[in-house]
Amino acid sequence: MEKAQVVIDFLLTHKLVFTVLIITMIAIVRRIVLSLIRGDVDFVSEDQRSWMSRTKNGTFAITVLLLFVLWQSEINEFALSVTAIAVAIVVASKEIILCFTGSIQRASSRSFRIGDWIEVGKICGEVIEHNMMATVIQEIDLHHGQYHYTGKTATLPNSMFFTYPVKNLNFMKRYVYHDFAIIVPKFVNLFPLVPTMLEKIDEHTNYFNEVAKRYNAMIEKHAGVDLPGAEPHIHITSGATGEQVVHFMLFCPTDKATHLEQEIRSDFMALYSASFPEEQSAPK
């Protein structure tokens, strides 16, 4: 007991050494726990990411708490000594304060969690980690009609949640409203082609129609709004220079959206060529 008391007294006297020891021990435990959670898998699951994030946030909170208790007397003295320059400190640490409050705002509003697809400003991606200062996402290419990962990782400071609206796109992980358009340069009557195109779209989508309707109904119930529905939609508009624009909208599995678009484009090209053989210009 006497030796233990001597060691404790030494560590409390030499707080810098004690601080290094605390940080080292917590870092070792953190690394071991993260290694156990990750295991030997190549791809980390959403549950694993969630537990890894909790471990990182938990060890960070424990470290801050222990260091605060250890250095409490020095912190109190420092706080009293900097009262006169408190305003300057607040201004200098404005971004850090915004990040902390942004994290509190995210947690209180439950706007997203790990594994959700979100859009903040012009950045879209899947949330893989969040902490008190920043949110990390795997970027997804949604603005070009694609739904695949770009391989880029974006770190968003939580202060962005006060500057940009946070859009939760989580339902798009399974099904998505996929919009695309085909431009026809010549002004011809395209409306007779619409029923045939709807039949061809049904041929391409009949294997998931029932699941799409159920998923669409589930989203409507969860969101409390009337969505367009799971049926395909086609409408035709005219451009500023006389061309016609054929708009398609599908409610389809996210991973099948690009493939279905190519099949529908091919069907429309073939149908247009057969219906208007005299036209020299093909749809774009």
mmCIF file of C-alpha atoms in Angstrom:
data_model
loop_
_atom_site.group_PDB
_atom_site.id
_atom_site.type_symbol
_atom_site.label_atom_id
_atom_site.label_comp_id
_atom_site.label_asym_id
_atom_site.label_seq_id
_atom_site.Cartn_x
_atom_site.Cartn_y
_atom_site.Cartn_z
ATOM 1 C CA MET A 1 0.000 0.000 0.000
ATOM 2 C CA GLU A 2 2.809 2.388 0.848
ATOM 3 C CA LYS A 3 4.421 1.821 -2.558
ATOM 4 C CA ALA A 4 1.107 2.370 -4.305
ATOM 5 C CA GLN A 5 0.607 5.586 -2.334
ATOM 6 C CA VAL A 6 4.106 6.729 -3.314
ATOM 7 C CA VAL A 7 3.338 6.084 -6.987
ATOM 8 C CA ILE A 8 0.013 7.955 -6.737
ATOM 9 C CA ASP A 9 1.653 10.904 -4.999
ATOM 10 C CA PHE A 10 4.367 10.980 -7.654
ATOM 11 C CA LEU A 11 1.830 10.972 -10.490
ATOM 12 C CA LEU A 12 -0.295 13.668 -8.851
ATOM 13 C CA THR A 13 2.807 15.768 -8.338
ATOM 14 C CA HIS A 14 4.032 15.286 -11.894
ATOM 15 C CA LYS A 15 0.743 15.803 -13.705
ATOM 16 C CA LEU A 16 2.350 16.041 -17.140
ATOM 17 C CA VAL A 17 3.721 12.506 -16.809
ATOM 18 C CA PHE A 18 0.321 11.333 -15.525
ATOM 19 C CA THR A 19 -1.385 12.972 -18.516
ATOM 20 C CA VAL A 20 0.897 11.216 -21.001
ATOM 21 C CA LEU A 21 0.287 7.914 -19.204
ATOM 22 C CA ILE A 22 -3.515 8.360 -19.303
ATOM 23 C CA ILE A 23 -3.539 9.254 -23.004
ATOM 24 C CA THR A 24 -1.236 6.327 -23.843
ATOM 25 C CA MET A 25 -3.320 3.784 -21.938
ATOM 26 C CA ILE A 26 -6.610 4.987 -23.427
ATOM 27 C CA ALA A 27 -5.083 4.997 -26.942
ATOM 28 C CA ILE A 28 -3.924 1.382 -26.501
ATOM 29 C CA VAL A 29 -7.341 0.267 -25.230
ATOM 30 C CA ARG A 30 -9.046 2.191 -28.048
ATOM 31 C CA ARG A 31 -6.882 0.528 -30.693
ATOM 32 C CA ILE A 32 -7.506 -2.944 -29.239
ATOM 33 C CA VAL A 33 -11.288 -2.440 -29.085
ATOM 34 C CA LEU A 34 -11.430 -1.042 -32.641
ATOM 35 C CA SER A 35 -9.386 -3.985 -33.882
ATOM 36 C CA LEU A 36 -11.781 -6.433 -32.207
ATOM 37 C CA ILE A 37 -14.814 -4.683 -33.680
ATOM 38 C CA ARG A 38 -13.379 -4.585 -37.213
ATOM 39 C CA GLY A 39 -12.107 -8.170 -37.179
ATOM 40 C CA ASP A 40 -10.600 -9.561 -40.385
ATOM 41 C CA VAL A 41 -13.320 -8.449 -42.829
ATOM 42 C CA ASP A 42 -12.473 -6.414 -45.923
ATOM 43 C CA PHE A 43 -15.620 -4.274 -45.811
ATOM 44 C CA VAL A 44 -16.967 -2.778 -42.604
ATOM 45 C CA SER A 45 -20.726 -3.174 -41.993
ATOM 46 C CA GLU A 46 -23.023 -0.421 -40.742
ATOM 47 C CA ASP A 47 -23.189 -2.002 -37.261
ATOM 48 C CA GLN A 48 -19.406 -2.179 -37.096
ATOM 49 C CA ARG A 49 -19.110 1.463 -38.196
ATOM 50 C CA SER A 50 -21.647 2.442 -35.550
ATOM 51 C CA TRP A 51 -19.754 0.663 -32.760
ATOM 52 C CA MET A 52 -16.423 2.008 -33.987
ATOM 53 C CA SER A 53 -17.824 5.532 -33.906
ATOM 54 C CA ARG A 54 -19.213 4.989 -30.396
ATOM 55 C CA THR A 55 -15.848 3.650 -29.248
ATOM 56 C CA LYS A 56 -13.979 6.653 -30.646
ATOM 57 C CA ASN A 57 -16.446 9.146 -29.184
ATOM 58 C CA GLY A 58 -16.529 7.304 -25.842
ATOM 59 C CA THR A 59 -12.754 7.170 -25.446
ATOM 60 C CA PHE A 60 -12.511 10.836 -26.413
ATOM 61 C CA ALA A 61 -15.121 11.785 -23.801
ATOM 62 C CA ILE A 62 -13.400 9.681 -21.108
ATOM 63 C CA THR A 63 -10.025 11.239 -21.937
ATOM 64 C CA VAL A 64 -11.410 14.778 -21.721
ATOM 65 C CA LEU A 65 -13.200 13.998 -18.431
ATOM 66 C CA LEU A 66 -10.112 12.453 -16.798
ATOM 67 C CA LEU A 67 -7.845 15.285 -17.909
ATOM 68 C CA PHE A 68 -10.370 17.852 -16.714
ATOM 69 C CA VAL A 69 -10.491 16.224 -13.253
ATOM 70 C CA LEU A 70 -6.691 15.977 -13.146
ATOM 71 C CA TRP A 71 -6.068 19.581 -14.170
ATOM 72 C CA GLN A 72 -9.143 21.089 -12.509
ATOM 73 C CA SER A 73 -7.277 23.427 -10.184
ATOM 74 C CA GLU A 74 -5.043 24.716 -12.985
ATOM 75 C CA ILE A 75 -8.069 25.158 -15.254
ATOM 76 C CA ASN A 76 -9.873 27.195 -12.581
ATOM 77 C CA GLU A 77 -6.863 29.453 -12.157
ATOM 78 C CA PHE A 78 -6.526 29.812 -15.918
ATOM 79 C CA ALA A 79 -10.242 30.605 -16.290
ATOM 80 C CA LEU A 80 -9.954 33.409 -13.738
ATOM 81 C CA SER A 81 -6.876 34.813 -15.436
ATOM 82 C CA VAL A 82 -8.452 34.978 -18.890
ATOM 83 C CA THR A 83 -11.755 36.567 -17.903
ATOM 84 C CA ALA A 84 -10.626 39.874 -19.374
ATOM 85 C CA ILE A 85 -9.943 38.334 -22.778
ATOM 86 C CA ALA A 86 -12.960 35.987 -22.841
ATOM 87 C CA VAL A 87 -14.569 37.841 -25.729
ATOM 88 C CA ALA A 88 -11.431 37.512 -27.838
ATOM 89 C CA ILE A 89 -11.265 33.786 -27.109
ATOM 90 C CA VAL A 90 -14.906 33.323 -28.143
ATOM 91 C CA VAL A 91 -14.311 35.155 -31.422
ATOM 92 C CA ALA A 92 -11.145 33.167 -32.115
ATOM 93 C CA SER A 93 -12.871 29.862 -31.351
ATOM 94 C CA LYS A 94 -16.098 30.691 -33.206
ATOM 95 C CA GLU A 95 -15.735 27.818 -35.686
ATOM 96 C CA ILE A 96 -14.994 25.302 -32.926
ATOM 97 C CA ILE A 97 -18.048 26.445 -30.966
ATOM 98 C CA LEU A 98 -20.189 26.168 -34.102
ATOM 99 C CA CYS A 99 -18.913 22.630 -34.674
ATOM 100 C CA PHE A 100 -19.839 21.612 -31.115
ATOM 101 C CA THR A 101 -23.279 23.232 -31.318
ATOM 102 C CA GLY A 102 -23.790 21.731 -34.785
ATOM 103 C CA SER A 103 -23.110 18.308 -33.285
ATOM 104 C CA ILE A 104 -25.659 18.991 -30.541
ATOM 105 C CA GLN A 105 -28.175 20.163 -33.146
ATOM 106 C CA ARG A 106 -27.647 16.972 -35.187
ATOM 107 C CA ALA A 107 -28.057 14.751 -32.123
ATOM 108 C CA SER A 108 -31.160 16.563 -30.856
ATOM 109 C CA SER A 109 -32.923 16.655 -34.230
ATOM 110 C CA ARG A 110 -31.855 13.096 -35.165
ATOM 111 C CA SER A 111 -31.456 14.276 -38.742
ATOM 112 C CA PHE A 112 -29.258 11.298 -39.656
ATOM 113 C CA ARG A 113 -27.222 8.444 -38.258
ATOM 114 C CA ILE A 114 -24.336 6.259 -39.412
ATOM 115 C CA GLY A 115 -25.245 4.436 -42.628
ATOM 116 C CA ASP A 116 -27.690 7.091 -43.870
ATOM 117 C CA TRP A 117 -27.323 8.816 -47.234
ATOM 118 C CA ILE A 118 -27.299 12.591 -46.783
ATOM 119 C CA GLU A 119 -26.838 15.698 -48.903
ATOM 120 C CA VAL A 120 -25.220 18.797 -47.396
ATOM 121 C CA GLY A 121 -24.845 21.627 -49.884
ATOM 122 C CA LYS A 122 -23.552 20.006 -53.069
ATOM 123 C CA ILE A 123 -21.963 17.037 -51.298
ATOM 124 C CA CYS A 124 -23.805 13.702 -51.167
ATOM 125 C CA GLY A 125 -22.671 10.530 -49.493
ATOM 126 C CA GLU A 126 -23.108 7.808 -46.887
ATOM 127 C CA VAL A 127 -22.318 8.721 -43.287
ATOM 128 C CA ILE A 128 -19.517 6.500 -41.999
ATOM 129 C CA GLU A 129 -18.518 8.423 -38.871
ATOM 130 C CA HIS A 130 -19.516 11.447 -36.832
ATOM 131 C CA ASN A 131 -18.097 13.069 -33.713
ATOM 132 C CA MET A 132 -18.258 16.375 -31.847
ATOM 133 C CA MET A 133 -16.285 18.248 -34.512
ATOM 134 C CA ALA A 134 -16.996 16.698 -37.908
ATOM 135 C CA THR A 135 -18.995 14.191 -39.930
ATOM 136 C CA VAL A 136 -17.248 11.851 -42.390
ATOM 137 C CA ILE A 137 -19.065 10.573 -45.491
ATOM 138 C CA GLN A 138 -18.238 8.341 -48.448
ATOM 139 C CA GLU A 139 -19.113 10.481 -51.468
ATOM 140 C CA ILE A 140 -21.810 9.247 -53.876
ATOM 141 C CA ASP A 141 -22.314 10.658 -57.386
ATOM 142 C CA LEU A 142 -25.982 11.688 -57.355
ATOM 143 C CA HIS A 143 -25.822 14.931 -59.332
ATOM 144 C CA HIS A 144 -24.964 13.160 -62.620
ATOM 145 C CA GLY A 145 -27.756 10.589 -62.468
ATOM 146 C CA GLN A 146 -25.427 7.978 -60.975
ATOM 147 C CA TYR A 147 -25.749 6.182 -57.641
ATOM 148 C CA HIS A 148 -22.300 4.707 -57.101
ATOM 149 C CA TYR A 149 -19.493 5.592 -54.715
ATOM 150 C CA THR A 150 -16.807 7.865 -56.136
ATOM 151 C CA GLY A 151 -14.100 6.511 -53.821
ATOM 152 C CA LYS A 152 -13.676 9.942 -52.203
ATOM 153 C CA THR A 153 -14.089 10.558 -48.483
ATOM 154 C CA ALA A 154 -15.411 13.965 -47.416
ATOM 155 C CA THR A 155 -15.018 15.383 -43.912
ATOM 156 C CA LEU A 156 -17.704 17.955 -43.154
ATOM 157 C CA PRO A 157 -17.292 20.304 -40.169
ATOM 158 C CA ASN A 158 -20.469 20.236 -38.105
ATOM 159 C CA SER A 159 -20.742 24.010 -38.477
ATOM 160 C CA MET A 160 -22.034 23.337 -42.027
ATOM 161 C CA PHE A 161 -25.322 22.148 -40.509
ATOM 162 C CA PHE A 162 -26.116 25.785 -39.676
ATOM 163 C CA THR A 163 -25.181 27.021 -43.175
ATOM 164 C CA TYR A 164 -26.710 24.347 -45.432
ATOM 165 C CA PRO A 165 -29.865 22.261 -45.102
ATOM 166 C CA VAL A 166 -29.244 18.591 -44.348
ATOM 167 C CA LYS A 167 -31.228 16.310 -46.651
ATOM 168 C CA ASN A 168 -31.666 12.712 -45.521
ATOM 169 C CA LEU A 169 -31.701 10.508 -48.630
ATOM 170 C CA ASN A 170 -31.705 7.211 -46.783
ATOM 171 C CA PHE A 171 -34.696 5.739 -48.665
ATOM 172 C CA MET A 172 -32.660 6.130 -51.893
ATOM 173 C CA LYS A 173 -30.297 3.368 -50.764
ATOM 174 C CA ARG A 174 -32.851 0.794 -52.007
ATOM 175 C CA TYR A 175 -35.211 2.573 -54.417
ATOM 176 C CA VAL A 176 -34.964 5.903 -56.165
ATOM 177 C CA TYR A 177 -37.010 8.202 -58.376
ATOM 178 C CA HIS A 178 -34.783 8.179 -61.438
ATOM 179 C CA ASP A 179 -35.345 11.010 -63.931
ATOM 180 C CA PHE A 180 -33.795 11.328 -67.373
ATOM 181 C CA ALA A 181 -34.709 12.939 -70.679
ATOM 182 C CA ILE A 182 -34.269 12.300 -74.417
ATOM 183 C CA ILE A 183 -34.092 15.269 -76.821
ATOM 184 C CA VAL A 184 -35.702 14.957 -80.265
ATOM 185 C CA PRO A 185 -34.459 17.748 -82.598
ATOM 186 C CA LYS A 186 -37.301 17.433 -85.129
ATOM 187 C CA PHE A 187 -40.822 18.606 -84.281
ATOM 188 C CA VAL A 188 -42.893 15.462 -84.857
ATOM 189 C CA ASN A 189 -45.877 13.968 -83.061
ATOM 190 C CA LEU A 190 -44.367 11.769 -80.367
ATOM 191 C CA PHE A 191 -47.521 11.166 -78.338
ATOM 192 C CA PRO A 192 -48.517 7.969 -80.239
ATOM 193 C CA LEU A 193 -45.235 6.457 -79.020
ATOM 194 C CA VAL A 194 -46.057 6.933 -75.331
ATOM 195 C CA PRO A 195 -48.357 3.861 -74.848
ATOM 196 C CA THR A 196 -45.836 1.588 -76.578
ATOM 197 C CA MET A 197 -42.983 2.980 -74.461
ATOM 198 C CA LEU A 198 -44.980 2.398 -71.275
ATOM 199 C CA GLU A 199 -45.512 -1.224 -72.311
ATOM 200 C CA LYS A 200 -41.786 -1.665 -72.938
ATOM 201 C CA ILE A 201 -40.961 -0.077 -69.581
ATOM 202 C CA ASP A 202 -43.367 -2.507 -67.897
ATOM 203 C CA GLU A 203 -41.507 -5.389 -69.556
ATOM 204 C CA HIS A 204 -38.239 -4.153 -68.047
ATOM 205 C CA THR A 205 -39.669 -3.454 -64.595
ATOM 206 C CA ASN A 206 -42.302 -6.152 -64.009
ATOM 207 C CA TYR A 207 -39.961 -8.286 -61.888
ATOM 208 C CA PHE A 208 -39.806 -5.666 -59.101
ATOM 209 C CA ASN A 209 -43.154 -3.850 -59.535
ATOM 210 C CA GLU A 210 -44.838 -5.335 -56.461
ATOM 211 C CA VAL A 211 -41.852 -4.700 -54.211
ATOM 212 C CA ALA A 212 -41.589 -1.127 -55.557
ATOM 213 C CA LYS A 213 -45.257 -0.443 -54.755
ATOM 214 C CA ARG A 214 -44.875 -1.732 -51.197
ATOM 215 C CA TYR A 215 -41.690 0.253 -50.641
ATOM 216 C CA ASN A 216 -43.298 3.382 -52.113
ATOM 217 C CA ALA A 217 -46.291 2.967 -49.770
ATOM 218 C CA MET A 218 -43.933 2.524 -46.813
ATOM 219 C CA ILE A 219 -42.098 5.755 -47.674
ATOM 220 C CA GLU A 220 -45.401 7.617 -48.010
ATOM 221 C CA LYS A 221 -46.529 6.372 -44.599
ATOM 222 C CA HIS A 222 -43.204 7.229 -42.964
ATOM 223 C CA ALA A 223 -42.941 10.700 -44.554
ATOM 224 C CA GLY A 224 -46.656 11.505 -44.322
ATOM 225 C CA VAL A 225 -46.791 12.898 -47.877
ATOM 226 C CA ASP A 226 -48.375 11.816 -51.159
ATOM 227 C CA LEU A 227 -45.534 10.706 -53.450
ATOM 228 C CA PRO A 228 -45.855 10.367 -57.254
ATOM 229 C CA GLY A 229 -46.262 6.596 -57.008
ATOM 230 C CA ALA A 230 -44.351 3.564 -58.254
ATOM 231 C CA GLU A 231 -45.733 3.664 -61.820
ATOM 232 C CA PRO A 232 -43.473 4.962 -64.628
ATOM 233 C CA HIS A 233 -44.258 8.441 -65.947
ATOM 234 C CA ILE A 234 -43.618 9.949 -69.395
ATOM 235 C CA HIS A 235 -44.308 13.527 -70.399
ATOM 236 C CA ILE A 236 -43.239 15.583 -73.403
ATOM 237 C CA THR A 237 -42.229 19.254 -73.441
ATOM 238 C CA SER A 238 -40.819 21.649 -76.020
ATOM 239 C CA GLY A 239 -37.460 23.361 -75.818
ATOM 240 C CA ALA A 240 -36.648 27.010 -76.480
ATOM 241 C CA THR A 241 -35.386 26.301 -80.021
ATOM 242 C CA GLY A 242 -38.239 24.001 -81.116
ATOM 243 C CA GLU A 243 -36.825 20.634 -80.098
ATOM 244 C CA GLN A 244 -38.935 18.224 -78.067
ATOM 245 C CA VAL A 245 -37.865 16.781 -74.745
ATOM 246 C CA VAL A 246 -39.224 13.414 -73.637
ATOM 247 C CA HIS A 247 -39.018 13.087 -69.839
ATOM 248 C CA PHE A 248 -39.009 9.709 -68.108
ATOM 249 C CA MET A 249 -39.393 9.036 -64.389
ATOM 250 C CA LEU A 250 -38.995 5.568 -62.862
ATOM 251 C CA PHE A 251 -39.279 4.307 -59.313
ATOM 252 C CA CYS A 252 -36.744 1.519 -59.423
ATOM 253 C CA PRO A 253 -33.986 -0.208 -57.435
ATOM 254 C CA THR A 254 -31.078 2.194 -57.037
ATOM 255 C CA ASP A 255 -28.502 -0.264 -58.337
ATOM 256 C CA LYS A 256 -30.608 -0.933 -61.471
ATOM 257 C CA ALA A 257 -31.388 2.701 -62.380
ATOM 258 C CA THR A 258 -28.553 3.304 -64.859
ATOM 259 C CA HIS A 259 -29.065 -0.069 -66.565
ATOM 260 C CA LEU A 260 -32.806 0.532 -66.958
ATOM 261 C CA GLU A 261 -32.164 3.981 -68.385
ATOM 262 C CA GLN A 262 -29.929 2.511 -71.093
ATOM 263 C CA GLU A 263 -32.516 -0.133 -72.006
ATOM 264 C CA ILE A 264 -35.304 2.457 -72.230
ATOM 265 C CA ARG A 265 -33.156 4.779 -74.332
ATOM 266 C CA SER A 266 -32.413 1.900 -76.690
ATOM 267 C CA ASP A 267 -36.121 1.044 -76.984
ATOM 268 C CA PHE A 268 -37.032 4.665 -77.675
ATOM 269 C CA MET A 269 -34.329 5.016 -80.349
ATOM 270 C CA ALA A 270 -35.552 1.868 -82.108
ATOM 271 C CA LEU A 271 -39.209 2.905 -81.879
ATOM 272 C CA TYR A 272 -38.465 6.424 -83.110
ATOM 273 C CA SER A 273 -36.444 5.141 -86.073
ATOM 274 C CA ALA A 274 -39.241 2.723 -87.024
ATOM 275 C CA SER A 275 -41.995 5.362 -86.658
ATOM 276 C CA PHE A 276 -40.183 8.206 -88.447
ATOM 277 C CA PRO A 277 -37.802 6.638 -90.973
ATOM 278 C CA GLU A 278 -37.807 9.802 -93.073
ATOM 279 C CA GLU A 279 -36.213 11.843 -90.277
ATOM 280 C CA GLN A 280 -32.468 12.156 -90.710
ATOM 281 C CA SER A 281 -31.675 13.433 -87.206
ATOM 282 C CA ALA A 282 -31.786 10.875 -84.412
ATOM 283 C CA PRO A 283 -32.833 11.730 -80.856
ATOM 284 C CA LYS A 284 -30.037 12.864 -78.579
#
